[in-house]
Short mmCIF file of N, CA and C in Angstrom, two decimals:
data_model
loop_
_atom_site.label_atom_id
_atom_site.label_comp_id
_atom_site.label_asym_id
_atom_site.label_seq_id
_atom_site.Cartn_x
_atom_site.Cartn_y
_atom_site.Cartn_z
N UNK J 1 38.18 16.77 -25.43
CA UNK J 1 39.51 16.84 -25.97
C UNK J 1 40.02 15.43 -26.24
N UNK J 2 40.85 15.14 -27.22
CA UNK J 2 41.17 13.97 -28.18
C UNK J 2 42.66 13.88 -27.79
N UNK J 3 42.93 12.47 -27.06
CA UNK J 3 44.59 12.43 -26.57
C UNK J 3 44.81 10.82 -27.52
N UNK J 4 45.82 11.23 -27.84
CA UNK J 4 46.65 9.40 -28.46
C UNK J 4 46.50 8.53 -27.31
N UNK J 5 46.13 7.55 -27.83
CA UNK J 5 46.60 5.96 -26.57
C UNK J 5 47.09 4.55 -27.77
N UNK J 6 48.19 4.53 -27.09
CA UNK J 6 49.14 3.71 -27.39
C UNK J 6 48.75 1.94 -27.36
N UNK J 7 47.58 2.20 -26.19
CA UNK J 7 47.19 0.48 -25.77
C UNK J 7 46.40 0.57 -27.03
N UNK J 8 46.45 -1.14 -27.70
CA UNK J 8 44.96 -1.23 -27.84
C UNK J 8 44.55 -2.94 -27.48
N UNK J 9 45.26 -3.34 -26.86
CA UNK J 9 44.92 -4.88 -26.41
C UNK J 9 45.80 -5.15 -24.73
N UNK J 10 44.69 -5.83 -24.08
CA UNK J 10 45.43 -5.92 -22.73
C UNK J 10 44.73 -7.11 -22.32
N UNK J 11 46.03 -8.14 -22.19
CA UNK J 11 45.82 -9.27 -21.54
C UNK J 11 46.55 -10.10 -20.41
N UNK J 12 45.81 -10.86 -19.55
CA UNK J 12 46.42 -11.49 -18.69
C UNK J 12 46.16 -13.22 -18.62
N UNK J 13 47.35 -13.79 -18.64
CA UNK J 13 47.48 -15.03 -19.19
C UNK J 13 46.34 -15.93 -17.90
N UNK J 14 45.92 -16.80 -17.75
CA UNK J 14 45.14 -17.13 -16.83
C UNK J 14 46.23 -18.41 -16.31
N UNK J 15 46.63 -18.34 -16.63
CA UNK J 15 48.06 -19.89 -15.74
C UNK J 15 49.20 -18.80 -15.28
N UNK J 16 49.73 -18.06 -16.11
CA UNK J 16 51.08 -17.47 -15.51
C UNK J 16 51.20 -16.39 -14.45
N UNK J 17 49.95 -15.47 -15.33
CA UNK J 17 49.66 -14.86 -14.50
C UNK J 17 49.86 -13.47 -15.31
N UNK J 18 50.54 -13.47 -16.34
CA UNK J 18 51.34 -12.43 -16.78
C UNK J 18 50.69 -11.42 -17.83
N UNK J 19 51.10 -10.09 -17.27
CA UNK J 19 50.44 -9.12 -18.50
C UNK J 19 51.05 -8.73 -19.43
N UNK J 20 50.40 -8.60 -20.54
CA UNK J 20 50.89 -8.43 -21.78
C UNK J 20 50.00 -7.02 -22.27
N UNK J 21 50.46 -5.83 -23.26
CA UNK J 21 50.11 -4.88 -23.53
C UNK J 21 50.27 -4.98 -24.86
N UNK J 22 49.43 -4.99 -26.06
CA UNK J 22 49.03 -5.10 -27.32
C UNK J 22 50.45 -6.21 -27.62
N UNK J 23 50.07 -7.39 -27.00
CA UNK J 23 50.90 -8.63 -27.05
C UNK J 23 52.12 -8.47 -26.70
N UNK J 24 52.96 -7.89 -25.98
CA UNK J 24 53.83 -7.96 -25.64
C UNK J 24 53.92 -7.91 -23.80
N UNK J 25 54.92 -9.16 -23.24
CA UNK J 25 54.50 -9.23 -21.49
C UNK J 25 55.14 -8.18 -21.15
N UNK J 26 54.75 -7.85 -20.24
CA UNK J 26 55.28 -6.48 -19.46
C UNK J 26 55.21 -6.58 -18.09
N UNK J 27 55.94 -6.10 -17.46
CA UNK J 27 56.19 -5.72 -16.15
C UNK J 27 56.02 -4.27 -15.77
N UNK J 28 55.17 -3.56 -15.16
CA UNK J 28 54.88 -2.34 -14.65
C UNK J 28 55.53 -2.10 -13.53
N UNK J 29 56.55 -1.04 -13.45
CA UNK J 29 57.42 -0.59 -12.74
C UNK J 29 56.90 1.03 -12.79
N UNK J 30 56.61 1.49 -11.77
CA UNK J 30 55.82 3.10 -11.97
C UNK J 30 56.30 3.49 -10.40
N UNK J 31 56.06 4.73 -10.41
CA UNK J 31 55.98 5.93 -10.12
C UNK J 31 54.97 6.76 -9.78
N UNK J 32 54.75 7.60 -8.33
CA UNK J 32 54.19 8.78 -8.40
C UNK J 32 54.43 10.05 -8.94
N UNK J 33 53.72 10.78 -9.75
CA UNK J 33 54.22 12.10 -9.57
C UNK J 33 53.22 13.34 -9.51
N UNK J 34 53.31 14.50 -8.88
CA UNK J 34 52.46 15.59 -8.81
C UNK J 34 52.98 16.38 -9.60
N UNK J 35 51.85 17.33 -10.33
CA UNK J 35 52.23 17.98 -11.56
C UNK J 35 52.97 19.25 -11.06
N UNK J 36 53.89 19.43 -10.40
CA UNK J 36 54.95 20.37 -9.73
C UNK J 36 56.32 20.45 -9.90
N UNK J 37 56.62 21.89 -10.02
CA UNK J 37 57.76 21.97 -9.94
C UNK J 37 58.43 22.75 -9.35
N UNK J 38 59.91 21.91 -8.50
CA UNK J 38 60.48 22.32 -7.89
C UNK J 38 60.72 24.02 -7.60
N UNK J 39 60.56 24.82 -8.68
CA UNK J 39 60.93 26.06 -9.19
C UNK J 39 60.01 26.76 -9.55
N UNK J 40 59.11 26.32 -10.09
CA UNK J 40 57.71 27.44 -10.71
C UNK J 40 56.63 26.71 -9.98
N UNK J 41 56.76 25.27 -9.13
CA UNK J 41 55.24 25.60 -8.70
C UNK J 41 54.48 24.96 -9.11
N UNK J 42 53.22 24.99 -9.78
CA UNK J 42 52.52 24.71 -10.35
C UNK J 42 52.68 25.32 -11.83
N UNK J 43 53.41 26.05 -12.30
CA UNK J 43 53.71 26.41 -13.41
C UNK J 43 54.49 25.46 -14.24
N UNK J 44 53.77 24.14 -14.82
CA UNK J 44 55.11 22.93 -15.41
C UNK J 44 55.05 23.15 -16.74
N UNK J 45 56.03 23.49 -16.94
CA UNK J 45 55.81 23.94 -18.61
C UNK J 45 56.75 22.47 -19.05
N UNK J 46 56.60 22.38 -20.28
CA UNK J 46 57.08 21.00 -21.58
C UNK J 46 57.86 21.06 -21.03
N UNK J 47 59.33 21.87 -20.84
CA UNK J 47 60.88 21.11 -20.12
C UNK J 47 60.79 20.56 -19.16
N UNK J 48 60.15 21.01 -18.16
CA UNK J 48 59.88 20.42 -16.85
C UNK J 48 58.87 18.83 -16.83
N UNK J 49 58.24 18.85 -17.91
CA UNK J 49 57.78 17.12 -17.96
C UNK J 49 58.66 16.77 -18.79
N UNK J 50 59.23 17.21 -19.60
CA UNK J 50 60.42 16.52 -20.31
C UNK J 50 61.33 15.79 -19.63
N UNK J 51 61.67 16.88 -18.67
CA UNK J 51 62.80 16.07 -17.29
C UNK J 51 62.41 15.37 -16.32
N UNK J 52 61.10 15.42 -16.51
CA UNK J 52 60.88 14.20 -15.25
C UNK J 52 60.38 13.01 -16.04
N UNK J 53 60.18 13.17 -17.23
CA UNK J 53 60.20 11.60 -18.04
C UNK J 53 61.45 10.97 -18.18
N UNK J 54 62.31 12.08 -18.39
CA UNK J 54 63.91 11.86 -18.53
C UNK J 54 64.55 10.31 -17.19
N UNK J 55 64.13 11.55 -16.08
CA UNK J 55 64.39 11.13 -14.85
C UNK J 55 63.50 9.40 -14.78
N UNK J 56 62.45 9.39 -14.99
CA UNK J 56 61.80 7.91 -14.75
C UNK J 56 62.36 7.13 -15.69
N UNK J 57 62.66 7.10 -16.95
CA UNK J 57 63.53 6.34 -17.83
C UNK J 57 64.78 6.00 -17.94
N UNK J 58 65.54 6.85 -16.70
CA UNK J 58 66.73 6.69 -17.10
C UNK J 58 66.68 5.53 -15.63
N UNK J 59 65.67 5.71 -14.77
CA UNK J 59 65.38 5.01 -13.50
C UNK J 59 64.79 3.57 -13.79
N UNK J 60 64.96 3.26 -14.86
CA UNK J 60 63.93 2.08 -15.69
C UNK J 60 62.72 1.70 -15.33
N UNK J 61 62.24 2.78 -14.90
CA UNK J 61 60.32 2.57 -14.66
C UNK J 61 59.71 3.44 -16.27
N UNK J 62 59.12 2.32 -15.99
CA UNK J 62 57.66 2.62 -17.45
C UNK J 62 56.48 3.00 -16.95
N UNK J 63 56.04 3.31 -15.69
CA UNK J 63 55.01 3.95 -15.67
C UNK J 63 54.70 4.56 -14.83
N UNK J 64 54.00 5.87 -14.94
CA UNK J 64 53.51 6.83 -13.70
C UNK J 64 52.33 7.06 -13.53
N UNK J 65 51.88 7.13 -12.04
CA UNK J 65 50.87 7.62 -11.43
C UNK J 65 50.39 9.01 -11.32
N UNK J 66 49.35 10.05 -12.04
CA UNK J 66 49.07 11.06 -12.56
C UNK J 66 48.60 11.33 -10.72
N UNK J 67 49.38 11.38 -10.03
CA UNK J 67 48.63 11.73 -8.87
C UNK J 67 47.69 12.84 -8.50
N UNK J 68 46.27 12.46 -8.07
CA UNK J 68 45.15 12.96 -7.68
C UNK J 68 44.19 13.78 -9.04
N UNK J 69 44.78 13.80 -9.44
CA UNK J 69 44.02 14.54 -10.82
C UNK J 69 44.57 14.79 -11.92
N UNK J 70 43.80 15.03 -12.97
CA UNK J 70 44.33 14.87 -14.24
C UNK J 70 45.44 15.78 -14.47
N UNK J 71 45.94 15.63 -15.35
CA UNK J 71 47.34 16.29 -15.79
C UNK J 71 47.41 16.96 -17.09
N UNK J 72 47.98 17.85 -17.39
CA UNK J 72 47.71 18.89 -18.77
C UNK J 72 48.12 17.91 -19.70
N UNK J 73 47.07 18.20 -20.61
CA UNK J 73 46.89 17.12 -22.06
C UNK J 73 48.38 16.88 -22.50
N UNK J 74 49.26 17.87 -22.59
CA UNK J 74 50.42 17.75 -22.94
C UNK J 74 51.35 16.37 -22.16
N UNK J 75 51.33 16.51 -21.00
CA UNK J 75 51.79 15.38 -20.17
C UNK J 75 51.45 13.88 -21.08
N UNK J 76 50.17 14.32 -21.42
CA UNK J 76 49.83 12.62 -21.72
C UNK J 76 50.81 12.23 -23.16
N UNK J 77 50.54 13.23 -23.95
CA UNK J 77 50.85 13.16 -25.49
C UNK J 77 52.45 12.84 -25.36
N UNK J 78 53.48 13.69 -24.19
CA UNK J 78 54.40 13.02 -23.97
C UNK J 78 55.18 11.81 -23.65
N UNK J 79 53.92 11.60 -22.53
CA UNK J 79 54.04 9.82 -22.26
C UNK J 79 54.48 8.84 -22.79
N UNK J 80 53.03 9.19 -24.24
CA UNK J 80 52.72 7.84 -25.37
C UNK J 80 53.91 8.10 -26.21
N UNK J 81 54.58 9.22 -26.57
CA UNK J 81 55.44 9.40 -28.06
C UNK J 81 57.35 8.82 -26.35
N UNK J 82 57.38 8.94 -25.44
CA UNK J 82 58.48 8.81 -24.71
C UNK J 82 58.35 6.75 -24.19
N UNK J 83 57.00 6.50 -24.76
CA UNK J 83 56.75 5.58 -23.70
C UNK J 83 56.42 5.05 -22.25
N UNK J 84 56.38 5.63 -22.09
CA UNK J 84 55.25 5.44 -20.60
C UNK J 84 54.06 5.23 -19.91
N UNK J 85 53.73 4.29 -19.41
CA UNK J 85 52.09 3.70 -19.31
C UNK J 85 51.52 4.48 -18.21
N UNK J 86 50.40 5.12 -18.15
CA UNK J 86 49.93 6.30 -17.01
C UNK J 86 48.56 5.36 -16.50
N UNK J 87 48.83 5.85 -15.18
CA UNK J 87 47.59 5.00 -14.42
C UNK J 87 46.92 6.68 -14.16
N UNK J 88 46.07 7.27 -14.70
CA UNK J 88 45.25 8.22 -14.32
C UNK J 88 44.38 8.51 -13.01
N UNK J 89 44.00 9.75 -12.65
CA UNK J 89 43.24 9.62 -11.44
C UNK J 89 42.39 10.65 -12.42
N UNK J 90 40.92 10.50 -11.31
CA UNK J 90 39.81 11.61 -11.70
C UNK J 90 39.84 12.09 -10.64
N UNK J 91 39.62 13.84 -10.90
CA UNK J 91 39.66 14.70 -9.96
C UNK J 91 37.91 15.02 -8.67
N UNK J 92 38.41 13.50 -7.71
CA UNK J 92 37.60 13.47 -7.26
C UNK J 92 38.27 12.87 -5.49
N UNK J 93 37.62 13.86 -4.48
CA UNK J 93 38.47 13.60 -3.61
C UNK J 93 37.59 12.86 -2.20
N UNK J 94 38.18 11.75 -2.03
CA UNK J 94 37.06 10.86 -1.24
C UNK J 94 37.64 10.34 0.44
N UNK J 95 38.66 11.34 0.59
CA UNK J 95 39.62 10.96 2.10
C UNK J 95 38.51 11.01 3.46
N UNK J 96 38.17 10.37 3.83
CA UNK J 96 37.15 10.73 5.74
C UNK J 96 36.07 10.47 5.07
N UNK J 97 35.34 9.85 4.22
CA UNK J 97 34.04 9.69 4.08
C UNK J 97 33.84 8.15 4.60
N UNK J 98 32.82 8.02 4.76
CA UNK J 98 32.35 6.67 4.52
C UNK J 98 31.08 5.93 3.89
N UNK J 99 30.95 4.64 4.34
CA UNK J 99 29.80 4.04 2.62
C UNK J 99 28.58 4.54 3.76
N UNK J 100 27.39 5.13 2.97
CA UNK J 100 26.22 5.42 3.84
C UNK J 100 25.59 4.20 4.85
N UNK J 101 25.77 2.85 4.87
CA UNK J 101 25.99 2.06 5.52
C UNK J 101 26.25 1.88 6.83
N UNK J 102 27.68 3.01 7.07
CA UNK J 102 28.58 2.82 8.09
C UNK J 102 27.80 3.91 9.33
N UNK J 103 27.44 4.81 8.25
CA UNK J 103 27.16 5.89 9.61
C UNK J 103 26.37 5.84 10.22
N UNK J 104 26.46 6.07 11.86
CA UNK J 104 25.74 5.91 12.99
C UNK J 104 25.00 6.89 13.16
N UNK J 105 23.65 6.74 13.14
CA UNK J 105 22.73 7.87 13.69
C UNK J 105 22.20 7.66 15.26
N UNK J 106 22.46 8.85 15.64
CA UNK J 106 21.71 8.96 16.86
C UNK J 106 20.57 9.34 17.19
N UNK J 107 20.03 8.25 17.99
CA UNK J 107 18.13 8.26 18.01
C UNK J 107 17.76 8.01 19.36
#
C-alpha cells in the first residue's frame, strides 16, 4: 500500500546542531498516541483522528508517536495534508527478552 510523505530532505547542521526538514529548521515537539477511542474503542473512525490532530495542533506539537504499531493508512494521509511529522513503530513486540549473549545456561 502507497502512503504520501511529505519529507524529502533531512538534515543536521554539524556545528549547531540543528534539524532541518526539506530545508527548513525545525524543532520536534511530539506526542504519544494509541489508536483509541475514548468511546468506540478501537473503533477510530476519520472524526476521531480528526480530533486528536485538532487537539495536538492546537497544543503546538508537530509530531506524534504511532504508538506500538502501525496505524490505519488513513491516520497517515491525515498527518501529511494537517502537518504532522510521525515517528512510526513496527508491529513488533520485544519487552523481557534479552541479546542471546546475556542468557545464562545452566551446566
Amino acid at each position: 500500500e502507497a502512503c504520501r510523505v511529505g519529507v524529502r530532505d533531512v538534515t543536521i547542521d554539524s556545528s549547531s546542531g540543528v534539524l532541518a526538514i526539506n530545508g527548513t529548521p525545525i524543532k520536534i515537539l511530539g506526542v504519544n498516541r494509541h489508536e483509541h477511542d475514548d468511546v468506540k474503542g478501537w473503533a477510530v473512525d476519520c472524526e476521531s483522528m480528526v480530533k486528536d490532530l485538532m487537539l495536538i495542533k492546537q497544543n503546538n506539537f508537530n509530531a506524534v508517536r504511532a504508538s506500538h504499531y502501525p496505524n490505519q493508512s488513513q491516520w497517515y494521509e491525515l498527518c501529511d495534508i494537517i502537518g504532522v511529522y510521525v515517528c512510526d513503530e513496527a508491529n513488533l513486540e520485544t519487552h523481557g527478552t534479552l541479546p542471546m549473549g546475556r542468557i545464562a545456561m545452566e551446566g
